[in-house]
Coordinates of C-alpha atoms in Angstrom, one line a residue:
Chain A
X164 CA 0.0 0.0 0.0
X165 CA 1.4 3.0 -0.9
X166 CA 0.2 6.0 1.2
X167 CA -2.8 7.8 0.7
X168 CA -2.2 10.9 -1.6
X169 CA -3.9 13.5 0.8
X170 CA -1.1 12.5 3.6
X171 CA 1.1 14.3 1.7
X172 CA -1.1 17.0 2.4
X173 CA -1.1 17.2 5.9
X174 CA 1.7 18.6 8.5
X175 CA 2.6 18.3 12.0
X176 CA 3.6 21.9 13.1
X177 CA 5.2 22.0 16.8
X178 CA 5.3 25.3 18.1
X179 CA 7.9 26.3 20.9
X180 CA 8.8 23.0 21.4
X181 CA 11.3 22.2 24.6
X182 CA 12.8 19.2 24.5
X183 CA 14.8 17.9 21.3
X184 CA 13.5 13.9 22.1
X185 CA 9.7 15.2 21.6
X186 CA 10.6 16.7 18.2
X187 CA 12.1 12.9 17.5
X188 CA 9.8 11.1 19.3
X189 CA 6.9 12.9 17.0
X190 CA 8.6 12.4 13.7
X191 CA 8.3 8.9 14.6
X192 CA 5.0 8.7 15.0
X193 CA 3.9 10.6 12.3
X194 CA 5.9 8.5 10.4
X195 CA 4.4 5.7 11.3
X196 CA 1.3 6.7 10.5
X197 CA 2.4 7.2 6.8
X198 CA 3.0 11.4 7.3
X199 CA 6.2 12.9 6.6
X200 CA 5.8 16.7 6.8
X201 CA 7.0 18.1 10.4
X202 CA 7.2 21.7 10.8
X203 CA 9.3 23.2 13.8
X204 CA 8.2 26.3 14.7
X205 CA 10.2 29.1 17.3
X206 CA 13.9 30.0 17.5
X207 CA 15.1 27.6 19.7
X208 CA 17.8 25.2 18.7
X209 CA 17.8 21.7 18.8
X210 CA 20.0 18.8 20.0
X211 CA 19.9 17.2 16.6
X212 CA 21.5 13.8 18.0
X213 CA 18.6 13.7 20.6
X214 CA 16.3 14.0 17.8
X215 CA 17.4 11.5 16.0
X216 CA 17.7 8.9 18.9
X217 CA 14.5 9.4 19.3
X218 CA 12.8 9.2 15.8
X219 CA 15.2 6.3 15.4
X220 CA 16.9 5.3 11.7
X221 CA 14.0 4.6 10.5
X222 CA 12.0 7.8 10.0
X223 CA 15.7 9.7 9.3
X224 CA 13.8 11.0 6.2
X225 CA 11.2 12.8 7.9
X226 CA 13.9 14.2 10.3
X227 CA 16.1 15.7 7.2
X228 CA 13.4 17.0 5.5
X229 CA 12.1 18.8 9.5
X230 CA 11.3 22.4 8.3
X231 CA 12.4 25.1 11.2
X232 CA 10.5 28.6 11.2
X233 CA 11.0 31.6 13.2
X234 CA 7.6 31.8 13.7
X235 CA 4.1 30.3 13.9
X236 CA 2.5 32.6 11.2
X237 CA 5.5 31.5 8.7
X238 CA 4.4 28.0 9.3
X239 CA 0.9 28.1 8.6
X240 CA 0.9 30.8 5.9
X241 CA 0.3 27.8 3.2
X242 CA -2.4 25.9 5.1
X243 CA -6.0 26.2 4.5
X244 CA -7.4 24.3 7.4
X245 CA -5.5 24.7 10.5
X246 CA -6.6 21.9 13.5
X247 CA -5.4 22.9 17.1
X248 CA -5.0 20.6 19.5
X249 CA -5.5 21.8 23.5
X250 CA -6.0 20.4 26.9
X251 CA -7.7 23.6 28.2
X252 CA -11.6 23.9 28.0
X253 CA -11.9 27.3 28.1
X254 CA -15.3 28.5 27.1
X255 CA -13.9 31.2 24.2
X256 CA -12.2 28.0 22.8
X257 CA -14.2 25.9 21.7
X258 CA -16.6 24.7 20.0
X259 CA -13.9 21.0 20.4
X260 CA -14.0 18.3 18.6
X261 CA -12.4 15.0 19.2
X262 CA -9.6 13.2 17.4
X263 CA -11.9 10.8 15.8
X264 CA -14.8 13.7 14.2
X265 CA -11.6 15.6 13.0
X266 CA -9.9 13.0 11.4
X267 CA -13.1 12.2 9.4
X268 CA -13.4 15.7 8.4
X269 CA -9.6 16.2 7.7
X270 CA -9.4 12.9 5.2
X271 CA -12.0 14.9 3.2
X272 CA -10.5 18.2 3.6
X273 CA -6.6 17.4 2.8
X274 CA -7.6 15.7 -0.6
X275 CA -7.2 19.4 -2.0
X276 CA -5.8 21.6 0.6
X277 CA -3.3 21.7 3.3
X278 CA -3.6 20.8 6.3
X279 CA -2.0 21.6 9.7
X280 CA -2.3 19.7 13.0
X281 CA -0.8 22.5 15.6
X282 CA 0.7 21.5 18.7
X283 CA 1.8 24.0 21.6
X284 CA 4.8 23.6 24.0
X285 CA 4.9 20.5 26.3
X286 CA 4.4 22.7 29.3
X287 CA 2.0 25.3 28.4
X288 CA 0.2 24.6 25.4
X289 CA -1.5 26.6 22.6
X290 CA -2.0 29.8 24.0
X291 CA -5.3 31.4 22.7
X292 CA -3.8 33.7 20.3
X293 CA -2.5 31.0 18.7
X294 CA -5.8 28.9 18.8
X295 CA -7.1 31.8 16.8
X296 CA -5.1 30.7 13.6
X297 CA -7.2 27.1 13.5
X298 CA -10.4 26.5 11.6
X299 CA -10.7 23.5 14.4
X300 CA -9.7 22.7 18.0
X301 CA -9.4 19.3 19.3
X302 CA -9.3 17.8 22.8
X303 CA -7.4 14.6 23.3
X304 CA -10.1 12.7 25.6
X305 CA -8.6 11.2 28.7
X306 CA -9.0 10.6 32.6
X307 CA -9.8 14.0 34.0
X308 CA -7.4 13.7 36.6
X309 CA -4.4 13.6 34.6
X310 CA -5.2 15.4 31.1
X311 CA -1.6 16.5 29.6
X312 CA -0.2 14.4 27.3
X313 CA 3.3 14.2 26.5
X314 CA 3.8 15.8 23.1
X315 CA 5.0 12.9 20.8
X316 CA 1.8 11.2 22.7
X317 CA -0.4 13.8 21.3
X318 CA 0.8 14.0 17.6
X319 CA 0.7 10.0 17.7
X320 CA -3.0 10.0 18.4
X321 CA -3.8 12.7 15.8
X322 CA -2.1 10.7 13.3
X323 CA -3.3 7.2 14.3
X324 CA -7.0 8.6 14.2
X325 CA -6.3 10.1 10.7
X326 CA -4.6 7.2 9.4
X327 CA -7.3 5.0 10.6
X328 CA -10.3 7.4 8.9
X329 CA -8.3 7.4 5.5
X330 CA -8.2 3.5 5.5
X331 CA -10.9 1.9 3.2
X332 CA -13.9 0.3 4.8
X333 CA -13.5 -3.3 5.2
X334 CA -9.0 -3.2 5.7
X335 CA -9.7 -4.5 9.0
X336 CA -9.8 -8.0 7.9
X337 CA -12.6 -10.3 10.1
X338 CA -10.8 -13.7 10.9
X339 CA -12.2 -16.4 8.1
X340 CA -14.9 -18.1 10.6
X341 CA -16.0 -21.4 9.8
X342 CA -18.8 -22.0 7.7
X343 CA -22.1 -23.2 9.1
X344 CA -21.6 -26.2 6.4
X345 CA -18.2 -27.1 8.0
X346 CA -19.4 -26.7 11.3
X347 CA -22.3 -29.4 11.2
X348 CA -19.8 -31.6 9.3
X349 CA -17.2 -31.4 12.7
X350 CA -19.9 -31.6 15.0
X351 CA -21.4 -35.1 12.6
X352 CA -18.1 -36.2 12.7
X353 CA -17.9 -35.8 16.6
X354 CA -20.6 -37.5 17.3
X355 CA -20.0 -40.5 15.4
X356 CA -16.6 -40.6 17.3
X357 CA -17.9 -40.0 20.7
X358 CA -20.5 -42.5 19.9
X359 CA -18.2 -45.3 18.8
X360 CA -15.5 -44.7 21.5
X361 CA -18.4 -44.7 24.4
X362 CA -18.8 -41.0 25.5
X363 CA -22.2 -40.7 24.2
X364 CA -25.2 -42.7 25.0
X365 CA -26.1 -44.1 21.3
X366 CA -29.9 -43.9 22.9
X367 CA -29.7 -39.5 23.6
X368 CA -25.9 -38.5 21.8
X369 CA -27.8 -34.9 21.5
X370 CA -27.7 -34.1 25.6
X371 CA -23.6 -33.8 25.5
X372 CA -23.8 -32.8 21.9
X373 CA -25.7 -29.8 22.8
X374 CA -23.4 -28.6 25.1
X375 CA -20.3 -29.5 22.8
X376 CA -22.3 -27.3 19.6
X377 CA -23.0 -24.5 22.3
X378 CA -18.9 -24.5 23.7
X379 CA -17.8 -24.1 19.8
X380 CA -20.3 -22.0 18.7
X381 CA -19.3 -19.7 22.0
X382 CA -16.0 -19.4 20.7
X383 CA -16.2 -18.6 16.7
X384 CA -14.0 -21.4 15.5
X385 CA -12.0 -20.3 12.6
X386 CA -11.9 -22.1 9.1
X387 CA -8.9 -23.7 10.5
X388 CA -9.7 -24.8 13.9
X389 CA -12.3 -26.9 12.2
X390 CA -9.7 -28.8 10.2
X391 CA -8.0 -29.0 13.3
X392 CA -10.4 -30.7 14.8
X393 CA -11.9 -33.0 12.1
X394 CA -8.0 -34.2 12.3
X395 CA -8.2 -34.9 15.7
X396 CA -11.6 -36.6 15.5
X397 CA -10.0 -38.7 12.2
X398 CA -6.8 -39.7 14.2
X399 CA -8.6 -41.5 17.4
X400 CA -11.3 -43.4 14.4
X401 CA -7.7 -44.2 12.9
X402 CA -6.3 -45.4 16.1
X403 CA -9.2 -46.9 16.9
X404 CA -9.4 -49.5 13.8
X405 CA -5.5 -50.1 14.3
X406 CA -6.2 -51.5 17.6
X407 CA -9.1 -53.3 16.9
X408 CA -7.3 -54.9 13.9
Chain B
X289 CA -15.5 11.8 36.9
X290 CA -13.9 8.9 38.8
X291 CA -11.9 6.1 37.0
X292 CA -14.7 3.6 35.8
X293 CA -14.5 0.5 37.8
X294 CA -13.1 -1.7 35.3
X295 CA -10.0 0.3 34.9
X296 CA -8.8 -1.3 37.8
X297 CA -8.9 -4.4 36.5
X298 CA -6.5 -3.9 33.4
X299 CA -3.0 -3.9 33.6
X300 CA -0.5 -2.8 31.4
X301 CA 2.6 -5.6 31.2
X302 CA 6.2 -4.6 29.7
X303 CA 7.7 -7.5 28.9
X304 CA 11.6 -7.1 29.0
X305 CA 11.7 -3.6 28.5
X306 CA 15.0 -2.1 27.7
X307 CA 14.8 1.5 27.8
X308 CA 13.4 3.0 31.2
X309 CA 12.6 6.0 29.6
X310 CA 10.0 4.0 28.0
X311 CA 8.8 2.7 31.4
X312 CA 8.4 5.9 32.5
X313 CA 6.5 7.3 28.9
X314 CA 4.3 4.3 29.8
X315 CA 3.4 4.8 32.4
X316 CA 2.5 8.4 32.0
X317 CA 0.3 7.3 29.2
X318 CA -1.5 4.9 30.6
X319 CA -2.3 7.3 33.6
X320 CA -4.0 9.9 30.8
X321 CA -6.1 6.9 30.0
X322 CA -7.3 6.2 33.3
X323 CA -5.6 3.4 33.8
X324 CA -2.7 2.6 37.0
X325 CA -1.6 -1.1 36.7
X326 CA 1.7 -1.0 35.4
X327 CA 4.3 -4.7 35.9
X328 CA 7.4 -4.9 34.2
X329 CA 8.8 -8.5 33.7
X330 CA 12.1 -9.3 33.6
X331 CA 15.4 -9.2 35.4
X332 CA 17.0 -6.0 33.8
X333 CA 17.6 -3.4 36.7
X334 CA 16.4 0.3 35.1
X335 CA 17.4 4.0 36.1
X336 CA 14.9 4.9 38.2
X337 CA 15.3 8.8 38.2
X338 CA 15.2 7.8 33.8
X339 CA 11.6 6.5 34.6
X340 CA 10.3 9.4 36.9
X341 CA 11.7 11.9 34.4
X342 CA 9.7 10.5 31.6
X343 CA 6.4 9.7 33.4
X344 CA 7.1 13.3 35.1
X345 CA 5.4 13.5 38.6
X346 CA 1.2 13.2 37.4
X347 CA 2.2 10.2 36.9
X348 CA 4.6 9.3 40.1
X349 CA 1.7 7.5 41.8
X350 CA 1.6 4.7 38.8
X351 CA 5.3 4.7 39.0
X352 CA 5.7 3.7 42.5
X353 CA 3.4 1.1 42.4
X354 CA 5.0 -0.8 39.3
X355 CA 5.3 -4.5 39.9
X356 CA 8.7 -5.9 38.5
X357 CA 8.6 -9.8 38.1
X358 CA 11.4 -12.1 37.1
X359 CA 9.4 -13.4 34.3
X360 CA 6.4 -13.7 32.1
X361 CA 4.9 -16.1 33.4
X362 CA 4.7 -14.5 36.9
X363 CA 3.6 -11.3 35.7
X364 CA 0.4 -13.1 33.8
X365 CA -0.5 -15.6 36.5
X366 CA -3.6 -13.6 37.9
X367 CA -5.3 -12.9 34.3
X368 CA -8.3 -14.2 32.9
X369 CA -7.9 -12.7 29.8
X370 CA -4.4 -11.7 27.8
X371 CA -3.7 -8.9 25.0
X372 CA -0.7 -9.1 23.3
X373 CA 0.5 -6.6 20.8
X374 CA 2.6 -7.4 18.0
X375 CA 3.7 -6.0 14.9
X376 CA 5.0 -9.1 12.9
X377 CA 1.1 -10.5 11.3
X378 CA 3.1 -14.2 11.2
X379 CA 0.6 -16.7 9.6
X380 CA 0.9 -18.5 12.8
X381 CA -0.2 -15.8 15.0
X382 CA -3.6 -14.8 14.3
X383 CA -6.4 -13.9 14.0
X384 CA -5.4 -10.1 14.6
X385 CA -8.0 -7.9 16.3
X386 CA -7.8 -4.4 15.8
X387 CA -7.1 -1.7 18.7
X388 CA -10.4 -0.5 18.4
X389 CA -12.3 -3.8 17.9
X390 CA -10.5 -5.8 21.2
X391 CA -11.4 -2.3 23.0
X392 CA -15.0 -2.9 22.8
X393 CA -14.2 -7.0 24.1
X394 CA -11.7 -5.4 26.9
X395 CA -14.6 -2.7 28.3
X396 CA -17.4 -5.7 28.8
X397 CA -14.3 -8.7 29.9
X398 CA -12.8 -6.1 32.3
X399 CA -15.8 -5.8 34.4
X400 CA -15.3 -9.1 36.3
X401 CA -12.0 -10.2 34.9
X402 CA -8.7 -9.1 35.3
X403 CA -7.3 -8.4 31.4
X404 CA -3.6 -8.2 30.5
X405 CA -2.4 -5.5 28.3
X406 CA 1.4 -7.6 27.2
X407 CA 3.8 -5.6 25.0
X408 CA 7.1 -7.1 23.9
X409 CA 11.1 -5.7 24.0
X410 CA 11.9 -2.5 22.1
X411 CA 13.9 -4.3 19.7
X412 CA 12.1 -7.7 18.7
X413 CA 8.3 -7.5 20.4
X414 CA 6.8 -10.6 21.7
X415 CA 8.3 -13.9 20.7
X416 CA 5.5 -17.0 19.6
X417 CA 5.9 -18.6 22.9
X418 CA 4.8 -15.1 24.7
X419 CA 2.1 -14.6 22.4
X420 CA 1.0 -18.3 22.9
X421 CA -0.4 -17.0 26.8
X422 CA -2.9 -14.3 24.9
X423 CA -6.1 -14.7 24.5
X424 CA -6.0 -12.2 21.7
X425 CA -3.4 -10.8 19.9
X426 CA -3.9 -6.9 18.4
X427 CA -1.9 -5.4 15.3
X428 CA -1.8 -1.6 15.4
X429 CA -2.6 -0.2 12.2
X430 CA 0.3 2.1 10.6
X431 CA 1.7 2.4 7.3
X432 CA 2.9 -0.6 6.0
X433 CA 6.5 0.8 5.4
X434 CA 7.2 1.5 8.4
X435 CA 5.0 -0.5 11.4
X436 CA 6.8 -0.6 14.5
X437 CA 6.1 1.7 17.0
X438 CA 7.8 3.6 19.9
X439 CA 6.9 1.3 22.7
X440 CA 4.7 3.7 24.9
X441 CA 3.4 4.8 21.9
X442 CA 1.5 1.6 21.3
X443 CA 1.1 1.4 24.7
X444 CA -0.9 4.8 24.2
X445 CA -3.0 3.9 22.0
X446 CA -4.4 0.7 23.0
X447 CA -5.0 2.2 26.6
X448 CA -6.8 5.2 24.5
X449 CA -9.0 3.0 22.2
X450 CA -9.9 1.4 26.0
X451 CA -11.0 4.3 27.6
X452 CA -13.0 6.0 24.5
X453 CA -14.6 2.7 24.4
X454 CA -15.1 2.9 27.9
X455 CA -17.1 6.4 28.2
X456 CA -21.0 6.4 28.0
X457 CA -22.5 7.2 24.5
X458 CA -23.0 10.5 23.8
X459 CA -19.9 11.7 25.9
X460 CA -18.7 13.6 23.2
X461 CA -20.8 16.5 23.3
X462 CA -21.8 18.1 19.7
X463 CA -21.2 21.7 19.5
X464 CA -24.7 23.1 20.0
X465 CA -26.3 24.2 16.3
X466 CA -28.7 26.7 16.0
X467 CA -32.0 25.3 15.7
X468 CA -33.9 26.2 12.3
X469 CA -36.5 28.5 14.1
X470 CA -33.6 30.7 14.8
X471 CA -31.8 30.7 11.5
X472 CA -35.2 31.4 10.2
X473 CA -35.5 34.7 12.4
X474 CA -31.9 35.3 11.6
X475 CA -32.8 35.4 7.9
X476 CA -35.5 37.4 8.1
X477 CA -33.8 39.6 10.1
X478 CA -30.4 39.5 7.3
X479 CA -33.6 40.2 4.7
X480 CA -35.0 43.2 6.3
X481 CA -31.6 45.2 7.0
X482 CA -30.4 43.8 3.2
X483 CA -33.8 45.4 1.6
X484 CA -33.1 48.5 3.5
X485 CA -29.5 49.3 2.5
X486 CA -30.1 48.9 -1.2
X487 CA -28.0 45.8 -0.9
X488 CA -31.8 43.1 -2.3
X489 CA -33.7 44.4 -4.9
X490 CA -37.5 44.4 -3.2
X491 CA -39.0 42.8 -6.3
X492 CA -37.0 39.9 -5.9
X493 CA -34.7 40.1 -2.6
X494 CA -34.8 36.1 -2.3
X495 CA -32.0 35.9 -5.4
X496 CA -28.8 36.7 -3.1
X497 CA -30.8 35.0 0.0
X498 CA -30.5 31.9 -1.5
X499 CA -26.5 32.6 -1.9
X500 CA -26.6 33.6 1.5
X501 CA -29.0 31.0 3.1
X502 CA -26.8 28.2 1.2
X503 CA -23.1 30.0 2.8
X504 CA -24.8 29.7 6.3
X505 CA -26.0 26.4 6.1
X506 CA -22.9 24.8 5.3
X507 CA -20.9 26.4 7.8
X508 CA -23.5 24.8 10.5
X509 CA -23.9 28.1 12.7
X510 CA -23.7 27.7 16.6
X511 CA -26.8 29.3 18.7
X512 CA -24.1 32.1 19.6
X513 CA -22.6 32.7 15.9
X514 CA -26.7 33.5 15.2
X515 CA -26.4 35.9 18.2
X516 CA -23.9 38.0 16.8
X517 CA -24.8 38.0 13.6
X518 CA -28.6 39.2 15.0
X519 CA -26.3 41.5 16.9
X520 CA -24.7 42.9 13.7
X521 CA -27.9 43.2 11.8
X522 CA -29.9 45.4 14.8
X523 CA -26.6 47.5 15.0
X524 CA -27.2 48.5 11.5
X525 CA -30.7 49.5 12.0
X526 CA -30.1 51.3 14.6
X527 CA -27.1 53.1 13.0
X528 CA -29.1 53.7 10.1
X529 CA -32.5 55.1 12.2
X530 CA -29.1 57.4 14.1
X531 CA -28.3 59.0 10.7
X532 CA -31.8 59.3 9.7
X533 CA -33.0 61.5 12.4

């Protein structure tokens, strides 16, 4: 799979940020989530071992390409749909949305226009002149004794919940569950075995067979597991005739 | 709001960790979600001060209680039911469950049974013989060129998906729209000031209400944005009835 066009079209923009591993740690994640624009914006400088430690060899790319800015304005003069993300629920800042309702609006959104995901410094956050640039705010959900997230944290959930919106319905492959068909084949085949090797009464097989059917059907055997099975079932008639022979 | 019950009966389990930062990150992010259960198994000895630093003090009561146990085995003896995470989709392994799919299973199986959260090492994840004690075993969606994940990362998420699934419906509360009876005032109220500057032609002032009717609908006005643009629109008359007298 190659990655979806429109995540070419979206960028993580860290404002202020303090510490070098967050700005690794981030790239990271939005790499892994198949985005490779990060924007650093603020005149601090950065550690640039500690960032890559952090992002690790593997999203090297997204580090080398990191654009730094002086300042937030420069950073989001190209986007057309700005998404801030805040802990604070102060009334002038809303109205919030959560990870999940953004994400559906920004897979629509980024197919033809950029998009920024905003994060503020680890310590204090977006202030609300800077929530002021964004078309959206979004609030991370989580315990409401403990709301701050560590930064990388953050950016990780924004792009796992856009990721997961841009996949098309139906990647989440179901496991291949038996067939009713097979099933009352395994469960024949059972009961002839039990049967013949004493376990069920030949007069009433159906009282344990009941609660055999009702254990498997509990348990949605797989395709497989029924082959399993049918082997097992197979292998004592096998052994079975051997000795009787 | 309190931690919901079940919270308390999911634990996140680092198996052989070898960073303690990531301990730490871990145990941060799981105390965002809720969630306070935190055993480490394996021998390794980790920088304590490493671990505070990264789980910073919100976090310092999870930290203290962490369980270390020689060894797997140990550290799942109490579970009923066992989530591993891995990011190698074996043949042998599955089926895979989604983050978002075992959430749902972990929110009803977590009310009377204690459920195991396992991640492997940094480096190599969970071997088959660890991922043989799960119950279920979860792949985390990323992009396929590049899947594995900082380690509190994916312990982030899956504790994230578990406590979203874990709120009551309807937690996430809709910004509140303006109800049609007041865009319908608000319109008359745009028509009447737009008739009186000149700006609709009386004979047929519904031509640019339609522009304008369709421009406010999409953008899904609040009850407050209808407010202030009633606001706007008396402030006009009564600028206008100013001049005129």
């Amino acid at each position: 799979m190659d990655l979806p066009a429109k995540a070419k079209n979206i960028s993580v923009i860290l404002q202020k940020p303090k510490y070098a591993g967050n700005i690794g740690a981030a790239a990271r994640a939005a790499k892994n989530m198949g985005m490779s624009n990060l924007v650093v914006a603020g005149s601090a400088k950065y550690d640039q071992e500690e960032i890559k430690k952090r992002s690790t060899h593997l999203a090297a790319d997204v580090v080398e390409k990191i654009k730094y800015v002086d300042d937030i304005s420069a950073a989001l003069d190209k986007f057309s749909f700005i998404v801030g993300t805040t802990a604070r629920k102060g009334a002038a800042r809303g109205p919030f949305f959560t990870p999940r309702t953004i994400a559906e609006k920004i897979t629509v959104v980024s197919q033809n226009n950029k998009v920024a995901l905003l994060f503020g410094p680890e310590d204090t956050g977006l202030t609300n002149d800077e929530l002021r640039y964004c078309h959206a705010v979004v609030v991370i959900p989580s315990s409401r004794k403990f709301s701050s997230l560590n930064l990388s944290h953050a950016v990780m959930i924004m792009c796992y919940e856009i990721f997961l919106a841009s996949l098309p319905a139906g990647t989440e492959m179901p496991p291949k569950l038996a067939r009713s068909s097979e099933m009352e084949d395994m469960y024949e085949q059972i009961k002839t075995v039990l049967t013949k090797i004493g376990f069920l009464n030949p007069q009433n097989p159906d009282y344990w067979m009941t609660h055999i059917r009702r254990f498997f059907n509990r348990t949605s055997l797989l395709a497989r597991d029924v082959k399993i099975i049918r082997g097992i079932c197979r292998q004592i008639q096998w052994y079975n005739n051997q000795k009787n022979t």
